[in-house]
Amino acid sequence: MGEHEVIEQDKSNFIDSLTVHLSKLSRKMLKIDTREEVLKYITDSFLNVFNCDVVAIGIIEGDQLVMNSSGEESSKRDVLFPFPAKDINPLLLEGSMTKENDLLAHDSVLRNYFDDNNFSTWFTMPISDEDIAHGLVIVGYQEDTILYDEMRSHFDELGEYVAIVLDLINRNKHKRKSMFDMHLIANQKDHDTTVDELVSIVTGFSGRESQSNSVAIYLFNEEKNSLIMQPATYRYVKKDSIIELTEDNLLNTYFPNVERVGHHSITVPLTVDMELIGVLYAEKDSEHIYTGYDLDQLEIFGNYFSVNYENMQLINKEKEQKKALENMLKVQQEMMKFTIKSDGFTEMNEKLGELLNSSIILYDRFFNVIDFYLHDDDVFSKQEVKEAGMYARKNRTLKQVTFDFVINEDYIFDGMPISDGKEIHAYIGIALPDNFDMELLALTINMIKNVYSLQFTKQKIAINAQEQIKGSFVERLLYKSIEDVQDILEYANLFNWDLYMPHRISILRISLPEYSAQNIIEEKAKTNKHIDLMRVLITNYNSKVITAVIEDQLVIFTPVTKVISKNYWENQYNYLKRSIEENGYAIDFVIGIGGVAEIPSQYYENYQKAQQVTNILLKSEFEQPYAFFDQMGSYTILNWVKENPASKLFVNNYLKKLYELSDNQQVDLFDTLKVFLANNGNVSATASELYIHRSSLNYRLEKIQGILDLELDNFDERFNLVLAYKLYELHGNDIFK
């Protein structure tokens, strides 16, 4: 080997080792959750691995490039930092630069810094991605050091990765703060809050959480028949402050994209009891669009505003009422305090029952009992309350209309939905006494709905945050190799989940239509809503299961000790199907049931099993809505084989001619052969299943042999035919096209 070849080999080895190290460096940064730690880690890595004499990292903060991490004495870097961001040479932020490809001006601050400090070799690395520049890494060597030109692309990639990590840290920090602040507001709600203050809070959260350029709330003014923009907007809104309405016009006549995602503006109606009180209008720049997640967040904030706004209106009216209203106002205030103290409804039901002298029953949207309060003179059991709920579920007609239901033939309750105007959260049953003041009835019902709806909205915010945390750690649990088991166990403990107790893993996946480019975002939002509905139903059926949404599917972890009935999975599927139909939904879904995991390391394998079963049930001619991995047999292997183009050729070679000859014919030879093979070639069993005589069957079999030009008695040929039919079941009829 010549000297040149040796040098090239050393160079190649060095580049390879550099690639490996930078890859490890990138993975390590994933585990760091603060900007300071990321930058310190980068600094230490350069100093220790590349043996450089100086490392300085500047981060752009406002209009200045500010020192954030350094591997030298601070006095030496005073000439560099802080530095005006606008004066940074753009070439430094576009790609890595070395002394060999120096494009700096001769009198630049950076060049003078290197020359004055006698750095023989240096390079820079931008911290930037496609959208934004975060800063610059400066590295210097006192002695001559070889820097291969191939290293620049690797440093550019590292710089992009650091920028992405810093951006994610900033987003997560903002998101955690938004959720924390929202909880704080929900728990510190004061009755003296003005409408302007509430508008300011909601528009502020809406703008920051959805990363909008501007957000405004318009409220309906009945006297002027107009929608009027409230002064407390989020930034400047380029839309008329007063929108005059005409009769018989829809909302989208005045505002674009009403509850429609995929555009750079969006409108969310604000409603109370199905009546429009205003709209929340938001805009982004022309390069960004609103997603389904943005719409979910804006609806939560909009619902929060609607409920609180209506509460304010009620409170203002109540202050003008006569002395007879004072008791109801006091109770309402006390119930609002209960929403601050707890997430439950026991104390709220008790106070409401005392005000109305009535028993109170609270059902969820599927008429499962949440809680109930018994008035002094009322005597009935929880089982009777449960049975009344089941009866009401089967016999009610319209979801938004009040209805009656009876308990123990003696107690008649008025049932009404608790709704935020968009979806029903629950149903409340009240047995109003005959002497109740009817002038207060409408006001009382509105108060009940608003206070209870506020509590459910608060619960939904908390559940959304909890599900995000759960989904994150469950994804790590389902990795092929778990890096930090102890960390996983600590997260599982938060959800009362013992990973060393046997759990069977299953996956519920909704059958989705083929999306077009125009409706994919809307369909995605609809799918998320359906998955959330199925999650609630699953936990209603078995409160001990753990669920998590992973990759648009619901992963279910069922404790084996809780699966008592041998018909558990059939009963669960029937319950889900019945519940969604009774509530007016049309959702097609399948459940793939994997194996049992007894320790953390077994979750990945059994999740993969459930995944395979789900894929087979969705992408084949199977009519089963649920199945176990152990029932799939050879299909688990064939499901992978079918993706090979040779599988289509194989099926067509053995079955296409027979399929085409049987199509629209009175005698289906294709099905005859399938039944014959399923009965292991038993003529009697096949004739019995097809309801034909043995002689007729033998005639058909002879005809099939002639068409296919093979002998059905030949073991290899029968095996090939069985395999072809199984692959056909996975592909469907399209395989013959």
PDB file of N, CA and C in Angstrom, residues 50 91 116 346 521 582 669:
ATOM      1  N   PHE A  50     -12.272  16.516  20.508  1.00  0.00           N
ATOM      2  CA  PHE A  50     -11.503  17.093  19.403  1.00  0.00           C
ATOM      3  C   PHE A  50     -10.245  17.833  19.889  1.00  0.00           C
ATOM      4  N   LEU A  91     -22.814  34.194   5.769  1.00  0.00           N
ATOM      5  CA  LEU A  91     -22.156  32.946   5.389  1.00  0.00           C
ATOM      6  C   LEU A  91     -21.871  32.071   6.605  1.00  0.00           C
ATOM      7  N   ASP A 116      -5.240  37.613  16.487  1.00  0.00           N
ATOM      8  CA  ASP A 116      -4.678  38.189  17.717  1.00  0.00           C
ATOM      9  C   ASP A 116      -4.364  37.125  18.754  1.00  0.00           C
ATOM     10  N   THR A 346     -69.190  15.120  44.030  1.00  0.00           N
ATOM     11  CA  THR A 346     -69.951  14.741  45.219  1.00  0.00           C
ATOM     12  C   THR A 346     -70.454  15.966  45.969  1.00  0.00           C
ATOM     13  N   ILE A 521     -56.643  16.651   6.597  1.00  0.00           N
ATOM     14  CA  ILE A 521     -56.511  17.259   7.924  1.00  0.00           C
ATOM     15  C   ILE A 521     -57.830  17.173   8.681  1.00  0.00           C
ATOM     16  N   GLU A 582     -75.669   3.349  19.650  1.00  0.00           N
ATOM     17  CA  GLU A 582     -76.732   3.973  20.443  1.00  0.00           C
ATOM     18  C   GLU A 582     -76.525   5.471  20.585  1.00  0.00           C
ATOM     19  N   LEU A 669     -66.911 -22.889  -9.064  1.00  0.00           N
ATOM     20  CA  LEU A 669     -65.828 -23.858  -8.888  1.00  0.00           C
ATOM     21  C   LEU A 669     -64.729 -23.305  -7.989  1.00  0.00           C
TER      22      LEU A 669
END
